[in-house]
């Protein structure tokens, strides 16, 4: 099968059809009583988790930092502990994490920490205003929860578009009975970067929020003649004197993503916080088997990832094991994680994260012997080989959901568009001032199906907090999945973690503009 046909098969696979009767999303009457994040049932559920009795204590200081991106490029941003990505947190399944957040951000800026992918207690999920009050500047807050599921996760701010600064880091929960055999690990964090270089994420959101309808009467047919270079590099947002937009990206197209690839112009794409001209280097030995834990911490970019001269064996996605699959490259949406095994060859090899549809890439190197480093713009042939995403994977037998009747079905329409930048769910933009309005209701113990129906012209990586769902009846277990434009993806999960949980697009700008909803347990 050639590359084009393989891609077509993968795109078709993303439309996972579901069965069963539809249930109303919320209902027409008054909202029933909801399980609050600090309720007794949340604490009871936490006590049922199997713990080791060990506590891992860390301090996270969110503060301004001048970050070294390599190649003599620095950026003034915000970060945990003065670096991006922040220092990895690693613990064993069953350990309790006690992470004290110290908010040292300027200008009375509030913040929080969300533990992405972890099925934790609801009051520790770090999502203002749904699960906690935002942590005020100069204050501390301690997140304390038991992490009972091994896997590759990460943590990041969940206030505004702070994720698109440097406020993120990997979280690795090790399996005390690890079934995989390998010699070493390498955590690989992918990120699109503009903060402190061309502007701030808040300026990006302000410009995008005007939408395409505020572009001086231009329509979509005018885009091809527009300046896509980034234009003015001053601090202000909005249109430049040439008529181009400073931050808005136009003309980014990808067949793998079903068309429009993204909204935002990024000057750099980083791997482990480094630019391609001065990359991060993993040093190993030929013949050794290495586990790569790949995290997409970006704000607006899907990455196609390949290691030149090597095949990748996918073992996990979003922390959960899959039936092993050997591929040339991966498509990784924002918020997704993949674990792969590689057996290292002898030499110097590029790990390339191609910014899908954006004509740019990030780079790291694997060095196991002598040889010159490849150029920063290298494009290994594996990027155009067998490309895999979650739709082509199957859950490992031990994590596949058991077969049972579906108790509740919700249609989750993804709505809005670039014209008004009015992204929403079921035609509504999430209202932070009324966080429990129009919730997606579930009950403890139910098998729930969510039908993500993408009514927009863009792709969306849809993330559910506090749970993992299964793609279709036998696909992988995940918490974040790509939904292509015009497609429907059905996912199943068991309502076994009571509380109030966000369901949202993990494009930082789509989510903040309104593509969020509250999934809440009825009391």
XYZ file of C-alpha atoms in Angstrom:
523
model
C 0.000 0.000 0.000
C 1.467 3.345 -0.968
C 1.717 6.323 1.375
C -1.325 8.144 -0.037
C -3.552 5.078 0.279
C -2.320 4.425 3.798
C -3.171 7.995 4.750
C -6.653 7.645 3.267
C -7.220 4.498 5.292
C -6.106 6.244 8.473
C -8.352 9.218 7.821
C -11.310 6.927 7.260
C -10.469 5.080 10.454
C -10.883 8.223 12.510
C -14.630 8.169 11.831
C -15.531 5.544 14.435
C -19.258 4.921 14.240
C -21.233 4.140 17.398
C -24.589 2.494 18.093
C -27.381 3.032 20.599
C -30.076 5.553 21.377
C -29.121 9.176 21.892
C -29.641 10.862 25.243
C -30.180 14.577 25.667
C -27.131 16.609 26.659
C -28.329 18.100 29.929
C -32.085 18.099 29.399
C -34.729 20.790 29.157
C -35.552 21.051 32.840
C -33.556 22.469 35.712
C -30.109 20.991 36.274
C -30.154 18.268 38.957
C -27.866 18.389 41.954
C -24.263 17.671 40.968
C -21.475 15.878 42.803
C -19.169 18.672 43.944
C -15.400 18.177 43.682
C -15.074 18.286 47.478
C -17.948 15.904 48.234
C -17.649 12.827 50.425
C -18.107 10.483 47.451
C -14.950 11.941 45.847
C -12.959 11.264 49.028
C -14.447 7.766 49.250
C -13.386 6.986 45.684
C -9.857 8.186 46.462
C -9.631 5.850 49.471
C -10.494 2.886 47.237
C -7.450 3.449 45.032
C -4.625 1.017 45.723
C -1.723 2.909 47.269
C 1.877 2.089 48.115
C 1.995 4.356 51.164
C 4.875 6.308 49.614
C 4.652 10.083 49.129
C 6.580 11.998 46.467
C 6.957 15.641 47.505
C 7.866 18.348 44.998
C 7.694 22.136 44.767
C 6.632 23.859 41.561
C 7.492 27.545 41.341
C 5.653 29.302 38.529
C 7.617 32.484 37.809
C 9.014 34.683 35.042
C 12.130 33.255 33.412
C 14.557 34.005 30.604
C 14.674 30.698 28.759
C 17.587 29.471 26.660
C 16.084 27.904 23.522
C 19.494 27.149 22.003
C 21.249 28.788 19.086
C 21.795 31.958 21.154
C 18.020 32.534 21.230
C 16.412 33.454 24.537
C 12.784 34.135 25.365
C 11.200 35.937 28.293
C 8.399 33.693 29.449
C 6.884 31.954 32.453
C 8.041 28.524 33.541
C 8.270 26.047 36.387
C 11.680 26.276 38.033
C 13.147 28.530 35.347
C 13.185 25.983 32.513
C 10.989 24.596 29.745
C 9.852 21.957 29.725
C 9.858 21.942 33.508
C 11.683 19.267 35.458
C 10.154 15.842 35.008
C 8.213 14.369 37.932
C 8.574 10.598 38.196
C 6.898 8.269 40.685
C 5.627 4.690 40.860
C 2.012 3.645 40.405
C 0.353 3.689 43.809
C 2.483 6.545 45.140
C 0.913 9.757 46.364
C 2.092 12.986 44.785
C 2.242 16.056 47.009
C 3.086 18.967 44.724
C 3.176 22.457 46.220
C 2.551 25.167 43.636
C 4.106 28.535 44.472
C 2.641 31.277 42.290
C 5.317 33.906 41.691
C 3.842 35.224 38.441
C 3.718 39.001 37.890
C 0.824 41.472 37.728
C -1.444 39.582 40.139
C -1.702 36.736 37.629
C -3.544 33.659 38.867
C -2.589 30.133 37.845
C -3.173 26.430 38.533
C -1.766 22.989 37.654
C -3.761 20.388 35.728
C -2.481 16.801 35.786
C -3.251 15.833 32.209
C -4.441 12.251 31.704
C -4.388 11.190 35.345
C -7.619 9.719 36.765
C -7.239 11.525 40.075
C -9.590 12.914 42.727
C -11.747 15.706 41.315
C -10.737 18.432 43.767
C -7.082 18.090 42.687
C -7.673 18.357 38.921
C -6.527 21.984 38.851
C -9.258 23.562 36.720
C -10.573 26.944 37.888
C -13.423 27.645 38.370
C -14.807 24.092 38.100
C -12.651 22.244 40.651
C -10.812 24.962 42.578
C -10.280 28.679 42.872
C -7.303 29.852 40.852
C -4.139 30.246 42.934
C -3.534 33.940 43.459
C -0.147 35.587 42.940
C 2.058 35.249 45.986
C 0.066 32.268 47.285
C 0.749 28.531 47.468
C -1.499 25.524 46.907
C -0.661 21.850 47.436
C -2.017 19.230 45.057
C -2.177 15.861 46.797
C -3.485 12.731 45.080
C -2.767 9.060 44.556
C -1.538 8.140 41.060
C -2.568 4.518 40.574
C -2.276 4.104 36.780
C 1.180 3.823 35.163
C 1.850 5.776 32.004
C 3.212 8.844 30.256
C 1.422 12.029 31.321
C 2.226 15.713 31.711
C 1.100 18.697 33.740
C 0.384 22.261 32.751
C -1.445 25.411 33.740
C -5.193 25.420 33.130
C -5.751 29.186 33.345
C -6.306 31.137 30.129
C -3.703 30.310 27.475
C -0.817 29.925 29.954
C -0.206 26.441 28.508
C 1.307 28.181 25.461
C 4.028 29.730 27.616
C 6.562 27.505 29.366
C 4.253 26.208 32.108
C 4.332 22.477 31.404
C 6.452 19.421 32.235
C 6.362 15.619 31.910
C 4.826 13.374 34.570
C 5.905 9.728 34.416
C 4.125 7.080 36.497
C 6.235 3.938 36.411
C 4.830 0.415 36.504
C 6.394 -1.586 39.389
C 5.679 -4.695 37.287
C 6.817 -3.227 33.971
C 6.131 -5.825 31.240
C 8.228 -4.136 28.539
C 11.881 -5.037 28.054
C 14.181 -2.120 27.200
C 17.562 -0.674 28.152
C 16.872 3.036 28.569
C 14.228 5.772 28.348
C 14.108 9.152 26.641
C 11.274 11.579 27.337
C 10.588 13.753 24.273
C 8.456 16.899 24.728
C 7.244 18.688 21.580
C 6.230 22.346 21.676
C 5.344 25.220 19.367
C 6.884 28.478 20.583
C 6.271 32.211 20.224
C 6.142 33.608 23.779
C 8.751 36.300 24.294
C 9.763 36.108 20.632
C 6.944 37.551 18.507
C 4.434 38.251 21.268
C 2.506 36.534 24.040
C -0.256 33.927 23.939
C -2.683 36.529 25.313
C -1.925 38.782 22.359
C -2.450 35.832 20.018
C -5.856 35.111 21.554
C -6.844 38.773 21.348
C -6.073 38.859 17.628
C -7.677 35.514 16.843
C -10.811 36.498 18.764
C -11.587 39.123 16.115
C -12.002 36.227 13.685
C -11.849 36.230 9.921
C -14.899 38.486 9.814
C -12.751 41.414 10.969
C -10.261 41.318 8.093
C -11.360 44.308 6.100
C -13.886 42.496 3.935
C -11.487 39.792 2.786
C -12.953 36.368 2.135
C -11.284 32.967 2.074
C -10.391 33.434 -1.578
C -8.210 36.414 -0.680
C -5.892 34.346 1.539
C -3.564 33.066 -1.146
C -2.381 36.593 -1.891
C -1.778 37.514 1.730
C 1.521 37.869 3.535
C 2.037 34.712 5.624
C 5.505 35.612 6.883
C 4.581 37.090 10.236
C 5.063 40.710 9.220
C 5.519 43.167 12.053
C 7.343 41.848 15.118
C 6.260 44.585 17.499
C 4.238 44.001 20.659
C 0.799 44.861 19.339
C -1.650 42.415 17.808
C -3.996 42.910 14.874
C -3.324 43.639 11.233
C -0.016 45.014 10.031
C 0.184 47.902 7.595
C 0.509 45.387 4.712
C -2.878 43.858 5.552
C -1.425 40.632 6.952
C -2.095 39.348 10.448
C 0.711 39.236 12.964
C -0.227 35.968 14.633
C -2.965 34.378 12.537
C -1.703 31.610 10.266
C -3.353 31.095 6.890
C -2.638 28.582 4.172
C -1.629 25.704 6.499
C -3.102 22.558 4.942
C -2.784 18.857 5.734
C -4.592 15.859 4.283
C -3.841 13.957 7.485
C -5.773 16.606 9.435
C -8.581 16.879 6.924
C -7.716 20.350 5.637
C -6.870 23.395 7.756
C -3.885 22.483 9.949
C -3.834 25.350 12.458
C -4.445 28.967 13.396
C -1.179 30.337 14.784
C 2.194 31.419 13.327
C 5.014 30.033 15.483
C 8.579 31.162 14.821
C 10.024 28.031 16.472
C 9.185 24.388 17.052
C 11.056 22.864 19.973
C 12.021 19.382 21.080
C 12.819 19.289 24.795
C 12.997 23.075 24.788
C 15.642 23.325 22.063
C 15.630 24.782 18.556
C 16.656 22.677 15.514
C 19.864 24.711 15.086
C 21.049 23.648 18.560
C 19.161 20.435 19.310
C 18.818 18.211 22.326
C 20.984 15.092 21.907
C 20.321 11.607 23.242
C 23.526 9.583 23.499
C 23.262 5.797 23.430
C 24.833 2.609 22.138
C 24.109 0.663 18.952
C 21.840 -2.308 19.483
C 20.286 -0.950 22.657
C 16.507 -0.824 22.954
C 15.154 2.555 24.040
C 11.676 3.583 25.116
C 10.700 7.016 23.825
C 7.913 8.730 25.760
C 6.594 11.385 23.348
C 4.443 14.255 24.651
C 2.847 16.984 22.513
C 2.666 20.001 24.826
C 1.978 22.412 21.961
C -0.798 24.978 21.767
C -1.881 24.753 18.113
C 0.303 22.198 16.286
C 0.038 18.506 15.476
C 3.410 16.871 14.886
C 4.377 14.068 12.526
C 7.261 12.332 14.312
C 9.905 10.024 12.874
C 13.415 8.866 13.736
C 15.575 8.731 10.615
C 16.882 5.246 9.824
C 14.608 3.518 12.332
C 11.201 1.907 12.731
C 9.030 2.808 15.706
C 7.122 0.137 17.629
C 4.105 1.749 19.302
C 3.424 0.259 22.742
C 1.192 2.842 24.475
C -0.917 5.885 23.790
C -2.055 8.312 26.494
C -0.567 6.015 29.139
C -2.435 2.832 28.173
C -0.949 -0.195 26.357
C -1.927 -1.092 22.795
C -1.329 -4.099 20.588
C 2.203 -3.416 19.355
C 2.388 -1.830 15.925
C 5.541 -1.096 13.909
C 5.404 2.125 11.882
C 7.621 4.731 10.251
C 6.004 7.821 11.775
C 3.358 9.023 14.238
C 0.775 11.798 14.034
C 0.525 13.353 17.505
C -2.137 15.934 18.344
C -1.900 18.458 21.168
C -2.292 16.707 24.519
C -1.625 13.227 23.095
C 1.232 11.008 24.250
C 2.786 7.964 22.607
C 5.328 5.453 23.893
C 7.465 3.707 21.270
C 10.378 1.272 21.305
C 13.370 1.615 18.978
C 16.478 -0.497 18.557
C 19.303 1.941 17.929
C 21.522 1.743 14.861
C 25.115 2.989 14.673
C 25.625 6.655 13.808
C 23.858 10.005 14.183
C 20.130 10.161 13.461
C 17.519 12.932 13.371
C 14.370 12.744 15.479
C 12.134 15.104 13.508
C 8.826 16.565 14.655
C 7.283 17.933 11.468
C 4.764 20.686 12.257
C 1.922 19.120 10.294
C 0.811 21.404 7.475
C 2.970 24.322 8.647
C 6.176 23.858 6.612
C 8.395 23.843 9.709
C 9.810 21.287 12.119
C 11.499 20.578 15.414
C 14.614 18.442 15.745
C 16.543 16.366 18.264
C 19.435 13.974 17.631
C 20.218 10.392 18.557
C 23.953 9.754 18.620
C 25.344 6.242 18.993
C 28.597 6.633 17.053
C 30.686 8.971 14.968
C 29.330 11.126 12.197
C 28.235 14.651 11.378
C 24.947 15.997 12.600
C 22.290 16.381 9.895
C 21.155 19.848 8.887
C 18.424 21.524 10.910
C 15.927 21.181 8.047
C 16.499 17.456 7.492
C 13.436 15.481 6.414
C 13.996 11.710 6.755
C 12.101 9.461 4.350
C 10.270 7.834 7.266
C 8.084 10.957 7.549
C 6.427 9.890 4.274
C 6.219 6.195 5.054
C 3.665 4.342 7.167
C 2.103 7.091 9.294
C 0.005 6.002 12.266
C -2.517 7.679 14.527
C -4.772 6.320 17.238
C -7.517 5.236 14.815
C -5.251 2.473 13.523
C -4.456 1.024 16.966
C -6.156 -1.567 19.174
C -6.297 -1.659 22.954
C -4.184 -4.312 24.640
C -6.317 -7.166 25.941
C -5.841 -6.305 29.615
C -7.129 -2.721 29.274
C -9.948 -3.218 26.747
C -13.340 -2.303 28.185
C -15.568 -5.271 28.915
C -18.649 -5.706 26.758
C -21.767 -4.273 28.390
C -24.840 -2.257 27.596
C -24.371 1.479 27.065
C -26.446 3.370 29.631
C -26.159 6.922 28.345
C -25.204 8.524 25.051
C -24.330 12.178 24.514
C -23.984 13.890 21.171
C -21.071 16.331 21.489
C -21.258 18.628 18.485
C -18.110 20.636 17.843
C -19.287 23.979 16.497
C -18.077 27.403 15.434
C -15.371 28.553 13.092
C -12.684 31.042 12.166
C -15.129 33.649 10.822
C -16.279 34.673 14.291
C -13.787 32.637 16.318
C -16.839 31.344 18.157
C -15.724 27.795 18.945
C -18.182 25.896 21.106
C -19.821 22.606 22.002
C -23.426 21.972 20.955
C -23.630 25.554 19.724
C -22.648 27.066 23.086
C -19.439 28.717 24.197
C -18.433 27.681 27.710
C -19.105 30.420 30.243
C -16.455 30.628 32.969
C -18.818 32.816 35.023
C -21.418 30.036 35.077
C -19.285 26.874 35.084
C -22.092 24.414 35.909
C -24.546 25.683 33.280
C -25.703 23.086 30.703
C -23.539 20.190 31.919
C -23.086 16.858 30.172
C -24.699 14.631 32.819
C -23.646 11.125 33.842
C -24.357 8.893 36.827
C -21.956 6.823 38.888
C -21.539 3.332 37.420
C -22.885 4.093 33.955
C -21.276 3.026 30.688
C -21.262 6.269 28.690
C -20.831 6.910 24.990
C -19.784 10.298 23.670
C -20.292 10.968 19.977
C -17.911 13.730 18.927
C -19.569 15.209 15.827
C -17.291 17.742 14.157
C -19.455 20.344 12.413
C -16.509 22.689 11.830
C -13.915 23.071 9.082
C -11.000 22.303 11.420
C -9.701 19.329 13.372
C -9.935 19.244 17.169
C -8.019 17.134 19.736
C -10.785 16.394 22.273
C -9.658 15.828 25.868
C -11.689 14.444 28.771
C -10.445 15.052 32.305
C -10.467 12.418 35.037
C -11.139 9.413 32.768
C -9.843 7.424 29.843
C -12.223 6.449 27.091
C -11.996 3.773 24.424
C -12.168 4.580 20.728
C -15.073 2.537 19.427
C -15.538 -0.994 20.742
C -11.937 -2.147 20.460
C -9.710 0.847 19.796
C -7.087 2.220 22.167
C -7.797 3.684 25.606
C -7.141 7.423 25.509
C -7.996 10.753 27.101
C -7.289 12.907 24.021
C -8.192 12.086 20.430
C -8.196 13.803 17.048
C -11.616 14.509 15.515
C -11.361 15.500 11.866
C -13.665 18.039 10.202
C -16.945 16.541 9.057
C -16.328 13.296 10.955
C -17.865 11.560 13.966
C -15.754 9.736 16.541
C -17.544 7.649 19.176
C -15.807 6.889 22.482
C -16.866 4.846 25.509
C -15.975 5.153 29.190
C -17.166 3.965 32.572
C -18.368 6.677 34.953
C -16.220 5.546 37.869
C -14.605 8.796 39.043
C -17.259 11.127 40.511
C -16.959 14.890 40.352
C -17.031 17.651 37.770
C -14.724 17.327 34.796
C -13.832 19.438 31.782
C -14.352 18.150 28.263
C -12.614 20.398 25.749
C -10.561 20.912 22.637
C -6.847 20.851 23.508
C -6.040 23.529 20.975
C -5.284 26.150 23.638
C -7.031 28.889 21.670
C -10.106 26.912 20.642
C -10.648 25.793 24.226
C -10.250 29.254 25.702
C -12.537 30.728 23.031
C -15.318 28.401 24.194
C -14.928 24.812 22.945
C -15.365 23.412 26.452
C -18.142 21.738 28.391
C -18.554 20.405 31.915
C -19.107 16.684 32.302
C -20.724 16.304 35.712
C -21.958 13.439 37.887
C -25.491 13.670 39.212
C -25.623 13.575 43.005
